[in-house]
């Protein structure tokens, strides 16, 4: 029988490209897996974290083996290219930092062994991801196992899978469960058992054993309400003895998509409303523990989501298992992202094969994501061909799940790429990076009107919020908790009014590291999370979703961090899934309100206030007070100016440009356009690599052209310092207006 041994402890780590021969002699640290070398520098901004080759080493004695036993090493994740040596023999190279891989080391074994692994997260043009809005932490950051199997065994060599594939087909109350396994070496039969159902023994023919079992009165895997899992085992029989065994859970469910009504699970309408997740955490990067994964899942459960987009790469098996257990519907994807690389085709294919083979049996997964925002730097023939290959591959490997893609919001809705996958989705950021909140509504209305037969969803949407930043007047680009709420209140309503959206996923459940970012009062962090990077603080918007999605009764008072308030009359906002809430000020009832999810109260401010809200058996409390001056700590540095033209040296002379002009007018003068472009390049540099690369579509260029420079500056959220705004305005004031030229719309790089 096989033996699986976790070998995470006691590795040597050399943070230098010393070469295989030097690993045990070079100065090193002692580390345990999971490990990354970018836990700190990958999260502190500057886009300067160490990307290159580092080395790991471990010694071990030869395990006790029976005749013919095969010894494998199994790496669950090493980012992003790993090479494995045993006793100076290089045994494998694996490209792809988020999928599991195995290597047979039997022939290289001696009594005492030196295992050496190089891991490289340096830039190249063939392994995805290379360009994306998250940190590519280097390291062996998921578990490592030694697996000893008999000479004949369930296949260990096919794209990291366990050689056991389960598919179920449901007919009314009965499920036909097809069981298939792949066998290496000689064996006569495989016995399949489903706990509580029965077993069947089938012959191994040409290395494959196919059988089926009927489950009558099938207990469906029914999403978050009843995620019932069956337990299956496959036993390999040789000479009448069981010599190997693999186990897998599976679930029986059906699902479908309707162009008007969205997603259906087990025949009933089941609108998918949920969040996206990146795996990393503050202080530990991607080297997270099972307890951390469990905590993430508990938070996602608490918010009441029924779906997770596991972005932008393969997640840990443990997390997919949790999704099965908690009944989450999952969008799984490979890190084919942002920038298509002509040399990366092979890597997209192998990563897609790994994704499907390793995750085939998870009932939670309902689609395979081909790519994310891949059109950002332009669409080429090679990109189209690459996607067709992946799409066909996914269909060939799995006829039970559709393919999907997350399109960038600057991809015009008529582009052929939009329609390449089976079901479509867009990442939209109207009301944050660009445009107004209602542009999201218009976008989907246009799409649905033009393509009523297509299945469309919202794969990403979100707005950054730093819990330190608080305001009575929320505005796009201010990074306050309050604007994040305004944004999500609108988006929730927008999607509720459009039941055809097959899924919506908030970007993102948790703040995450993007070392190239420097905005919103934090360096190196994307703050679109509903929960902070350390998982310790639930932002107000978290409770908005909880009110909409969760059945667990609760009431929440917003503005917990907005303690010192300057306004005469303040707004007190409450999120709850009760329909009646009562607000108390210093123990006195202010008002009892009935409504749905969002309740707002007005309160005159004077001195100190202990505010309490009660709903059913639940209550919440905050303390706030009136202060004579606005608290500067609540404002984003660089965004303190409310009206630019109240500031000294800010003018708007007749016949000359100023920041009050719309961009289309400024672009009529090459001299003024240059001033604008320089400012935009500067602002973009604060939003990381992806922002620098974005290529605008014509429709977005049109939207941008209609904006004033002043509006653009606000949207940039304080990333353009006051002194620069004054200088830009002064420079524009020196340029005479050009009135009679029509500027041609170009796909220029001028969004922020
Ligand atoms: C993109 C992208 C994410 C990114 C997000 C953002 O659309 O897919 O990876 O983090 O937008 O800008 O916050």
XYZ file of C-alpha atoms and ligand atoms in Angstrom:
765
model
C 0.000 0.000 0.000
C 1.133 3.559 -0.592
C 2.688 5.691 2.116
C 2.411 9.465 2.106
C 4.888 11.364 4.282
C 4.848 15.121 4.794
C 8.419 16.440 4.490
C 7.973 20.121 5.337
C 10.448 20.290 8.203
C 14.109 21.210 8.207
C 15.097 22.616 4.874
C 18.138 24.696 4.119
C 17.410 27.892 2.265
C 19.947 29.922 0.307
C 18.730 33.291 -0.896
C 21.184 33.456 -3.717
C 21.641 31.690 -7.012
C 24.510 29.498 -5.824
C 23.961 26.456 -8.035
C 23.060 22.890 -7.097
C 26.516 21.886 -5.927
C 26.834 24.688 -3.360
C 23.531 24.435 -1.523
C 24.882 22.495 1.455
C 28.055 24.538 1.794
C 26.790 28.082 1.163
C 25.571 30.172 4.119
C 21.946 29.278 4.586
C 18.904 29.639 6.801
C 16.983 26.791 8.312
C 13.364 26.976 7.212
C 10.196 24.930 7.226
C 7.786 24.702 4.326
C 5.504 26.578 3.573
C 8.093 29.253 2.888
C 8.471 32.343 0.748
C 11.326 34.813 0.539
C 9.008 37.693 -0.293
C 6.816 37.771 2.823
C 8.083 41.252 3.665
C 9.550 42.836 0.523
C 6.604 41.635 -1.584
C 4.176 43.729 0.448
C 5.954 46.956 1.258
C 5.633 48.769 -2.054
C 8.242 49.966 -4.494
C 7.870 47.043 -6.879
C 11.330 45.976 -5.810
C 10.847 42.571 -4.194
C 13.471 39.948 -4.844
C 12.726 38.104 -8.064
C 15.276 35.520 -9.001
C 16.548 32.039 -8.218
C 16.923 30.753 -4.667
C 17.836 27.279 -3.456
C 16.451 24.791 -0.981
C 18.187 21.663 0.292
C 17.272 18.726 2.478
C 18.996 15.501 3.415
C 17.161 12.285 4.084
C 17.831 8.600 4.511
C 16.444 6.171 2.019
C 13.035 5.026 3.229
C 12.354 1.350 3.724
C 11.208 -0.037 0.411
C 9.680 -3.260 -0.800
C 10.880 -4.733 -4.017
C 9.767 -2.540 -6.937
C 8.448 0.311 -4.812
C 8.551 3.719 -6.467
C 9.353 6.891 -4.563
C 7.853 10.195 -5.623
C 8.199 13.721 -4.378
C 5.047 15.774 -4.564
C 5.246 19.572 -4.506
C 1.912 21.283 -3.994
C 3.213 24.682 -5.097
C 6.614 26.238 -5.821
C 6.567 29.654 -7.491
C 7.222 29.781 -10.296
C 9.840 27.537 -11.958
C 11.256 24.691 -9.909
C 14.087 22.323 -10.709
C 14.662 19.242 -8.603
C 17.963 17.438 -8.073
C 18.575 14.278 -6.072
C 22.191 13.373 -5.384
C 23.327 15.728 -8.137
C 20.997 14.312 -10.786
C 18.645 16.895 -12.164
C 15.299 15.127 -12.341
C 12.778 17.707 -13.420
C 11.853 21.251 -14.312
C 8.373 22.464 -13.575
C 6.988 25.726 -14.931
C 3.986 27.120 -13.086
C 3.928 28.343 -9.524
C 0.427 27.414 -8.420
C -0.122 23.811 -9.435
C 1.095 20.561 -7.911
C 3.740 18.416 -9.580
C 5.458 15.115 -8.882
C 8.736 13.562 -9.683
C 9.838 9.947 -9.493
C 13.166 9.876 -7.638
C 13.543 6.098 -7.185
C 16.489 5.557 -9.502
C 18.515 8.393 -8.015
C 18.200 7.177 -4.398
C 21.168 6.163 -2.254
C 21.322 5.218 1.445
C 21.804 8.919 2.369
C 20.373 11.519 0.005
C 20.739 15.143 -0.865
C 17.627 16.745 -2.261
C 18.112 20.153 -3.848
C 15.434 22.381 -5.332
C 15.915 25.649 -7.163
C 12.945 27.975 -7.309
C 12.909 30.933 -9.646
C 10.337 33.741 -9.624
C 12.402 35.959 -11.920
C 10.936 37.607 -15.007
C 10.809 35.631 -18.244
C 8.660 35.459 -21.359
C 7.231 31.942 -21.104
C 5.745 31.210 -17.666
C 2.548 32.918 -16.521
C 1.977 35.205 -14.709
C 4.508 37.878 -15.581
C 2.399 41.012 -15.524
C -0.445 41.323 -13.033
C -1.741 43.326 -10.118
C -0.425 41.044 -7.402
C 2.911 40.002 -5.949
C 4.532 36.862 -7.372
C 5.978 35.559 -4.106
C 8.869 33.152 -4.694
C 9.370 29.951 -2.730
C 8.211 26.450 -1.922
C 5.096 27.786 -0.331
C 2.836 24.746 -0.215
C 3.322 21.289 1.329
C 5.901 18.803 0.080
C 5.290 15.057 0.381
C 7.195 11.892 -0.243
C 4.858 9.257 -1.636
C 5.945 5.622 -1.805
C 3.845 3.449 -4.073
C 4.187 -0.184 -5.157
C 5.544 -0.948 -8.575
C 1.989 -1.151 -9.943
C 0.010 1.832 -8.757
C -2.607 4.409 -9.616
C -1.006 6.804 -12.034
C 1.274 9.416 -10.497
C 2.753 10.884 -13.658
C -0.094 12.694 -15.396
C -0.151 16.418 -14.623
C -0.167 15.991 -10.864
C -3.512 14.184 -10.676
C -4.240 11.157 -8.530
C -5.297 8.927 -11.409
C -8.936 8.697 -10.305
C -11.737 10.521 -12.102
C -15.384 10.590 -11.059
C -18.333 11.891 -13.058
C -21.961 11.666 -12.120
C -25.027 11.927 -14.262
C -28.347 12.521 -12.590
C -31.658 11.233 -13.757
C -34.462 12.303 -11.466
C -33.683 10.556 -8.151
C -30.870 8.374 -9.424
C -27.257 9.126 -10.193
C -25.062 7.064 -12.433
C -21.555 7.529 -11.123
C -18.805 6.783 -13.615
C -15.509 5.825 -12.054
C -12.345 5.770 -14.049
C -8.785 5.195 -12.963
C -5.456 5.092 -14.691
C -2.964 2.422 -13.716
C 0.800 2.222 -14.078
C 2.234 -1.267 -14.259
C 0.557 -4.666 -14.173
C -2.660 -5.264 -12.244
C -5.806 -7.215 -12.931
C -8.631 -5.152 -11.494
C -9.831 -2.111 -9.640
C -12.525 -2.271 -6.998
C -14.544 0.914 -6.578
C -16.475 1.570 -3.405
C -18.795 4.439 -2.635
C -19.481 4.595 1.097
C -23.076 3.803 1.875
C -23.774 2.840 -1.737
C -21.852 -0.283 -2.715
C -18.915 -1.467 -4.755
C -17.987 -2.826 -8.135
C -14.897 -4.560 -9.450
C -13.730 -3.973 -13.010
C -10.748 -5.193 -15.038
C -7.775 -3.029 -15.938
C -7.617 -2.842 -19.707
C -4.663 -1.077 -21.303
C -3.970 0.767 -18.067
C -7.527 2.010 -17.608
C -10.269 0.710 -15.328
C -13.765 2.013 -16.022
C -16.800 1.196 -13.969
C -19.975 2.688 -12.685
C -22.256 2.538 -9.690
C -25.869 3.552 -9.391
C -26.851 5.748 -6.499
C -30.580 5.530 -6.002
C -32.303 8.211 -3.941
C -29.263 10.353 -4.589
C -28.407 12.955 -1.991
C -27.494 15.996 -4.060
C -24.603 18.348 -3.448
C -26.823 21.381 -3.122
C -24.705 24.482 -2.609
C -24.316 26.253 0.708
C -27.555 24.808 2.065
C -26.651 21.145 1.757
C -23.201 20.397 0.342
C -23.483 16.631 0.632
C -20.359 14.729 -0.334
C -19.946 11.065 -1.154
C -16.733 9.254 -0.324
C -15.258 7.035 -3.021
C -12.272 4.746 -3.007
C -10.424 2.906 -5.712
C -8.441 -0.220 -4.792
C -5.938 -1.729 -7.151
C -5.913 -5.510 -7.185
C -2.978 -7.642 -8.237
C -2.742 -11.387 -7.728
C -5.896 -11.196 -5.648
C -4.465 -8.610 -3.214
C -5.191 -4.930 -2.798
C -1.852 -3.236 -3.446
C -2.747 0.449 -3.804
C -5.606 2.750 -2.896
C -6.710 6.292 -3.719
C -9.660 8.106 -2.198
C -11.711 10.966 -3.442
C -14.827 12.773 -2.410
C -17.372 13.792 -4.976
C -20.796 15.369 -5.164
C -23.806 14.821 -7.387
C -25.285 17.973 -8.814
C -26.552 19.470 -12.039
C -26.174 23.049 -13.129
C -27.105 25.183 -16.093
C -27.089 28.747 -17.327
C -30.051 30.674 -18.610
C -29.614 33.756 -20.782
C -32.396 35.569 -18.903
C -32.473 33.966 -15.484
C -28.803 33.326 -14.766
C -27.458 30.276 -12.961
C -29.407 27.174 -11.973
C -28.283 24.557 -9.465
C -30.088 21.215 -9.371
C -32.866 22.621 -11.494
C -33.661 25.689 -9.415
C -32.659 29.305 -9.864
C -29.536 29.909 -7.804
C -28.149 33.412 -8.407
C -24.406 33.283 -7.862
C -23.415 36.184 -5.627
C -20.003 36.125 -4.028
C -16.415 37.191 -3.832
C -12.987 36.662 -5.323
C -10.077 35.494 -3.247
C -6.312 35.930 -3.448
C -4.467 33.547 -1.159
C -1.873 35.837 0.480
C -1.715 37.462 3.904
C 0.152 40.205 5.647
C 3.526 39.081 6.973
C 3.375 35.588 5.466
C 2.770 36.200 1.767
C 1.584 33.068 0.004
C 3.117 30.682 2.573
C -0.170 30.311 4.382
C -1.299 27.555 6.739
C -4.421 25.414 6.708
C -5.732 27.383 9.697
C -5.470 30.562 7.612
C -7.376 28.955 4.757
C -10.019 27.817 7.199
C -10.285 31.339 8.587
C -10.737 32.739 5.064
C -13.500 30.275 4.397
C -15.257 31.073 7.673
C -15.256 34.770 6.757
C -16.637 34.017 3.305
C -19.298 31.873 4.919
C -20.106 34.605 7.411
C -20.726 37.132 4.659
C -23.203 34.699 3.139
C -21.562 34.311 -0.290
C -22.471 31.237 -2.301
C -19.676 31.515 -4.864
C -15.954 32.231 -4.968
C -13.819 33.165 -7.899
C -10.449 31.662 -7.012
C -8.274 34.236 -8.732
C -5.938 34.413 -10.573
C -4.300 30.975 -10.414
C -4.727 27.463 -9.046
C -5.352 27.500 -5.288
C -4.309 24.950 -2.688
C -6.115 21.593 -2.810
C -7.105 22.191 0.774
C -9.013 25.284 -0.244
C -10.870 23.548 -3.079
C -11.743 20.861 -0.518
C -13.131 23.528 1.787
C -15.223 24.867 -1.084
C -16.707 21.384 -1.594
C -17.429 21.118 2.111
C -18.975 24.557 2.470
C -21.013 24.325 -0.705
C -19.336 27.200 -2.523
C -19.689 27.349 -6.289
C -16.220 27.926 -7.682
C -14.752 29.591 -10.734
C -11.275 28.071 -11.140
C -8.650 29.569 -13.439
C -5.041 29.596 -14.615
C -2.752 32.631 -14.356
C -2.963 33.524 -18.055
C -3.288 37.227 -17.331
C -2.855 40.834 -18.526
C -0.257 40.370 -21.218
C -0.237 37.630 -23.816
C 3.253 36.197 -24.400
C 3.849 34.460 -27.734
C 6.364 32.182 -25.992
C 3.932 31.276 -23.243
C 1.536 29.075 -25.211
C 2.971 25.784 -24.016
C 2.799 26.994 -20.440
C -0.890 27.940 -20.723
C -1.592 24.461 -22.056
C 0.270 22.627 -19.315
C -1.225 24.827 -16.610
C -4.734 24.218 -17.967
C -4.101 20.468 -18.056
C -2.901 20.576 -14.463
C -5.866 22.652 -13.357
C -8.373 20.233 -14.844
C -6.629 16.970 -13.993
C -5.934 17.962 -10.388
C -9.364 19.383 -9.700
C -11.729 17.317 -11.790
C -13.539 15.677 -8.868
C -14.446 18.850 -6.967
C -18.205 19.364 -7.186
C -17.739 23.005 -6.202
C -15.999 23.850 -9.486
C -18.436 24.691 -12.277
C -16.259 26.412 -14.878
C -12.699 26.693 -16.116
C -11.370 30.226 -16.552
C -9.152 30.578 -19.615
C -7.651 33.980 -18.824
C -8.064 37.289 -17.041
C -7.997 40.702 -18.713
C -5.733 39.271 -21.355
C -6.654 41.990 -23.840
C -5.200 44.774 -21.679
C -2.140 45.147 -23.885
C -3.964 44.414 -27.133
C -5.508 41.462 -28.994
C -3.354 39.652 -31.545
C -3.974 36.650 -33.810
C -1.617 34.635 -31.673
C -3.631 35.492 -28.570
C -6.846 34.409 -30.295
C -5.289 31.148 -31.409
C -3.926 30.462 -27.937
C -7.416 30.927 -26.495
C -9.010 28.649 -29.084
C -6.510 25.947 -28.201
C -7.236 26.301 -24.488
C -10.969 26.361 -25.059
C -10.864 23.173 -27.139
C -8.535 21.545 -24.658
C -10.860 22.270 -21.732
C -13.817 20.871 -23.676
C -11.901 17.765 -24.627
C -10.675 17.099 -21.112
C -13.985 17.852 -19.428
C -17.337 17.807 -21.176
C -19.181 18.564 -17.921
C -18.060 22.144 -17.365
C -18.112 25.251 -19.553
C -15.226 27.601 -20.122
C -15.283 31.251 -19.161
C -13.080 34.350 -19.249
C -12.831 37.593 -17.306
C -12.713 40.377 -19.871
C -11.149 43.740 -19.175
C -13.656 46.564 -19.192
C -11.869 48.250 -22.070
C -12.516 45.255 -24.351
C -15.227 46.435 -26.756
C -18.296 44.230 -26.562
C -18.156 43.458 -30.278
C -14.690 41.922 -30.266
C -14.630 38.238 -31.298
C -12.580 37.454 -28.178
C -15.604 38.311 -26.028
C -17.546 35.357 -27.435
C -14.792 32.783 -27.427
C -15.640 30.999 -24.140
C -18.954 29.270 -23.429
C -20.070 31.787 -20.830
C -18.902 35.375 -20.705
C -17.901 37.741 -17.960
C -16.541 41.232 -17.615
C -14.455 42.913 -14.932
C -16.022 46.365 -14.624
C -14.733 49.279 -12.584
C -17.069 52.101 -13.557
C -17.492 54.323 -10.544
C -13.933 53.604 -9.421
C -11.219 53.853 -12.068
C -13.414 55.579 -14.557
C -16.905 56.845 -15.224
C -19.934 56.804 -12.971
C -21.694 54.105 -11.028
C -24.604 54.025 -13.452
C -22.218 53.285 -16.337
C -22.205 49.714 -15.002
C -25.966 49.531 -15.515
C -25.712 50.988 -18.994
C -22.931 48.592 -19.934
C -24.961 45.491 -19.105
C -28.157 46.879 -20.591
C -26.337 47.516 -23.862
C -24.701 44.113 -23.852
C -27.890 42.238 -23.036
C -29.876 44.162 -25.626
C -27.321 43.576 -28.328
C -26.570 39.954 -27.405
C -29.742 38.639 -25.722
C -28.716 35.007 -26.269
C -25.336 35.261 -24.604
C -24.683 34.333 -21.002
C -23.034 37.286 -19.307
C -21.733 37.890 -15.788
C -19.717 40.328 -13.675
C -16.412 38.698 -12.817
C -14.924 41.594 -10.852
C -15.957 44.933 -9.427
C -14.722 46.879 -6.435
C -13.418 50.069 -4.864
C -10.463 50.556 -2.530
C -10.989 51.509 1.110
C -8.432 52.190 3.796
C -10.159 51.865 7.201
C -8.262 54.908 8.470
C -9.913 57.149 5.875
C -13.315 58.497 6.873
C -15.590 61.199 5.545
C -19.032 62.765 5.696
C -18.891 63.408 1.926
C -17.864 60.208 0.139
C -16.491 60.599 -3.369
C -14.923 58.406 -6.000
C -11.175 58.241 -5.484
C -11.181 59.128 -1.778
C -10.372 55.586 -0.528
C -12.781 55.975 2.396
C -14.859 53.197 3.889
C -17.876 55.389 3.154
C -17.304 55.567 -0.598
C -16.694 51.824 -0.726
C -20.190 51.462 0.786
C -21.788 53.890 -1.661
C -20.139 52.006 -4.518
C -21.256 48.562 -3.364
C -24.774 49.706 -2.480
C -25.166 50.719 -6.096
C -23.585 47.571 -7.505
C -25.793 45.322 -5.376
C -28.853 47.087 -6.680
C -27.535 47.023 -10.226
C -27.095 43.250 -10.157
C -30.399 42.615 -8.369
C -32.151 44.421 -11.212
C -30.396 42.233 -13.786
C -31.194 38.614 -12.917
C -29.584 37.446 -16.162
C -26.114 38.027 -14.667
C -24.996 34.452 -14.123
C -22.533 35.430 -11.398
C -21.150 38.478 -9.667
C -17.876 38.412 -7.735
C -16.705 41.281 -5.552
C -13.091 42.216 -6.103
C -11.934 41.303 -3.505
C -12.840 39.539 -0.272
C -9.459 40.438 1.253
C -6.908 43.185 0.716
C -3.844 41.702 -0.979
C -0.314 42.624 -1.937
C 0.515 44.317 -5.221
C 4.003 45.583 -4.537
C 3.880 48.055 -7.411
C 0.995 50.027 -5.910
C 1.337 53.165 -3.820
C -2.058 54.680 -3.223
C -4.852 55.161 -0.747
C -2.438 55.829 2.089
C -0.750 52.424 1.827
C 2.209 51.191 -0.076
C 2.159 47.836 -1.836
C -1.447 46.905 -1.093
C -4.584 46.673 -3.182
C -7.278 47.745 -0.721
C -10.418 46.616 -2.507
C -10.947 43.945 0.139
C -14.062 43.801 2.257
C -11.702 42.565 4.975
C -8.201 43.873 5.681
C -5.019 42.062 4.669
C -4.539 40.704 8.230
C -8.180 39.456 8.288
C -8.690 41.408 11.505
C -10.983 44.214 10.399
C -14.227 43.840 8.513
C -14.870 47.031 6.590
C -18.392 48.463 6.645
C -19.043 47.132 3.129
C -18.559 43.604 4.496
C -21.741 44.069 6.524
C -23.634 45.462 3.554
C -23.084 42.146 1.787
C -23.812 40.200 4.939
C -27.145 42.013 5.192
C -27.956 41.078 1.601
C -26.678 37.516 1.556
C -26.607 36.002 5.016
C -29.507 34.532 6.903
C -27.719 34.864 10.232
C -29.526 37.754 11.978
C -27.315 40.719 12.840
C -27.185 44.490 12.956
C -24.141 46.660 12.260
C -23.433 50.336 12.855
C -21.195 51.839 10.181
C -18.543 54.474 10.788
C -16.897 52.780 13.769
C -13.604 54.455 12.842
C -15.216 57.804 12.085
C -15.120 58.918 15.687
C -14.293 62.625 15.556
C -16.831 64.346 13.362
C -16.838 67.947 12.310
C -20.225 68.299 10.601
C -23.221 69.844 12.417
C -25.490 66.993 11.499
C -24.075 63.543 10.857
C -25.356 60.519 9.016
C -25.528 57.267 10.928
C -25.807 54.251 8.701
C -26.949 50.797 9.754
C -26.725 47.528 7.827
C -28.961 44.698 8.920
C -30.985 41.772 7.661
C -33.790 42.648 10.078
C -36.510 44.795 8.571
C -36.887 47.072 11.583
C -34.091 48.727 13.547
C -34.089 51.207 16.428
C -31.418 53.826 16.900
C -30.528 55.231 20.339
C -28.413 58.270 21.149
C -26.990 58.353 24.683
C -29.708 55.925 25.728
C -32.648 57.797 24.134
C -34.577 56.445 21.193
C -33.882 58.549 18.096
C -36.003 56.676 15.598
C -37.412 53.306 14.702
C -37.082 52.580 10.982
C -38.397 49.862 8.752
C -36.682 49.091 5.502
C -34.435 46.727 3.693
C -30.767 46.153 4.533
C -29.661 49.817 4.576
C -30.986 52.282 7.172
C -29.805 55.876 7.429
C -30.414 58.285 10.272
C -29.574 61.945 10.713
C -28.242 63.108 14.041
C -27.349 66.623 15.275
C -23.868 66.508 16.744
C -22.982 68.003 20.109
C -20.325 66.717 22.498
C -20.074 62.950 22.905
C -22.521 60.420 21.571
C -22.960 56.800 22.498
C -24.936 55.444 19.579
C -26.655 52.129 19.848
C -28.741 50.191 17.394
C -31.123 47.374 18.283
C -32.816 44.898 15.985
C -34.472 41.693 17.203
C -32.060 40.178 19.690
C -29.062 41.916 18.164
C -27.426 45.217 18.923
C -24.321 47.211 18.074
C -22.714 50.302 19.522
C -20.258 53.040 18.544
C -19.040 56.257 20.137
C -18.558 59.448 18.189
C -18.028 63.072 19.096
C -18.213 66.569 17.681
C -14.868 68.278 17.042
C -14.181 71.896 16.046
C -11.854 71.033 13.125
C -11.897 68.112 10.656
C -9.530 65.365 11.798
C -6.703 65.358 9.252
C -5.870 61.721 9.949
C -9.136 60.741 8.268
C -8.139 62.345 4.983
C -5.989 60.966 2.262
C -2.744 62.894 2.061
C -2.761 64.942 -1.127
C -6.521 64.949 -1.340
C -7.284 67.611 1.212
C -8.256 70.190 -1.420
C -11.997 70.323 -2.012
C -12.106 73.244 -4.444
C -8.847 73.774 -6.329
C -9.744 77.313 -7.261
C -9.940 78.359 -3.584
C -6.187 77.682 -3.449
C -3.557 80.389 -4.020
C -1.960 80.553 -7.494
C -4.822 78.668 -9.107
C -6.186 80.593 -12.067
C -8.390 80.115 -15.021
C -7.523 82.954 -17.450
C -9.840 83.649 -20.376
C -8.630 82.096 -23.654
C -6.024 79.861 -21.940
C -6.181 76.304 -20.650
C -6.621 75.214 -17.037
C -7.478 72.031 -15.200
C -11.135 73.014 -15.612
C -10.984 72.051 -19.297
C -12.095 68.695 -20.587
C -9.366 66.467 -21.906
C -10.639 66.466 -25.484
C -10.117 70.246 -25.603
C -6.668 70.037 -24.066
C -5.639 67.453 -26.652
C -6.290 69.985 -29.426
C -3.039 71.641 -28.445
C 0.060 69.411 -28.590
C 1.737 71.617 -25.993
C -1.139 71.295 -23.517
C -1.525 67.588 -24.310
C 2.116 67.037 -23.341
C 1.511 68.646 -19.920
C -1.484 66.379 -19.391
C 0.347 63.245 -20.517
C 3.284 63.881 -18.194
C 0.898 64.140 -15.270
C -0.919 60.958 -16.281
C 2.309 58.995 -16.608
C 3.240 60.073 -13.093
C -0.152 59.068 -11.642
C -0.099 55.707 -13.392
C 3.264 54.871 -11.890
C 1.491 54.797 -8.509
C -0.929 52.088 -9.541
C 1.508 49.368 -10.415
C 2.633 47.584 -13.539
C -0.750 46.837 -15.002
C -1.921 50.464 -15.017
C 1.212 51.416 -16.948
C 0.374 48.896 -19.672
C -3.345 49.499 -20.121
C -4.369 50.195 -23.683
C -7.597 52.137 -23.966
C -10.477 51.152 -26.149
C -12.156 53.833 -28.215
C -15.244 53.915 -26.016
C -13.123 54.447 -22.938
C -11.056 57.095 -24.659
C -14.337 58.830 -25.397
C -15.388 58.700 -21.748
C -11.996 60.011 -20.669
C -12.051 62.811 -23.204
C -15.296 64.108 -21.757
C -13.761 64.446 -18.269
C -12.147 67.596 -16.949
C -8.567 67.363 -15.751
C -9.881 68.397 -12.349
C -12.162 65.347 -12.273
C -9.284 63.147 -13.327
C -7.160 64.498 -10.480
C -9.912 63.639 -7.984
C -10.191 60.168 -9.409
C -6.459 59.674 -8.975
C -7.105 59.614 -5.239
C -4.330 61.830 -3.981
C -1.621 60.231 -6.076
C -0.995 63.601 -7.784
C 0.472 65.897 -5.115
C -0.914 69.396 -4.549
C 2.282 71.055 -5.760
C 2.057 69.147 -9.035
C -1.580 70.142 -9.574
C -0.669 73.814 -9.078
C 2.264 73.465 -11.503
C 0.170 71.648 -14.111
C -2.489 74.349 -13.914
C 0.141 77.116 -14.175
C 1.672 75.440 -17.230
C -1.748 75.044 -18.854
C -2.466 78.724 -18.130
C 0.441 79.600 -20.419
C -1.014 77.709 -23.405
C -3.535 79.464 -25.652
C -6.729 77.550 -26.350
C -7.140 75.956 -29.761
C -10.772 75.844 -30.698
C -11.366 74.634 -34.209
C -9.668 71.242 -34.421
C -11.516 67.975 -33.983
C -9.268 65.530 -32.154
C -9.263 62.023 -33.438
C -9.945 59.393 -30.788
C -6.942 57.179 -30.401
C -6.450 54.058 -28.339
C -4.063 55.955 -26.171
C -2.580 55.067 -22.859
C -4.073 57.822 -20.882
C -6.315 56.361 -18.222
C -5.126 56.429 -14.662
C -8.271 43.919 -12.512
C -7.618 42.603 -12.278
C -7.207 42.402 -10.861
C -6.850 43.726 -10.235
C -8.052 44.627 -10.235
C -7.788 46.006 -9.620
O -9.330 43.963 -13.277
O -8.204 41.482 -12.824
O -6.146 41.501 -10.850
O -6.346 43.567 -8.948
O -8.505 44.810 -11.512
O -7.434 46.908 -10.358
O -7.931 46.142 -8.424
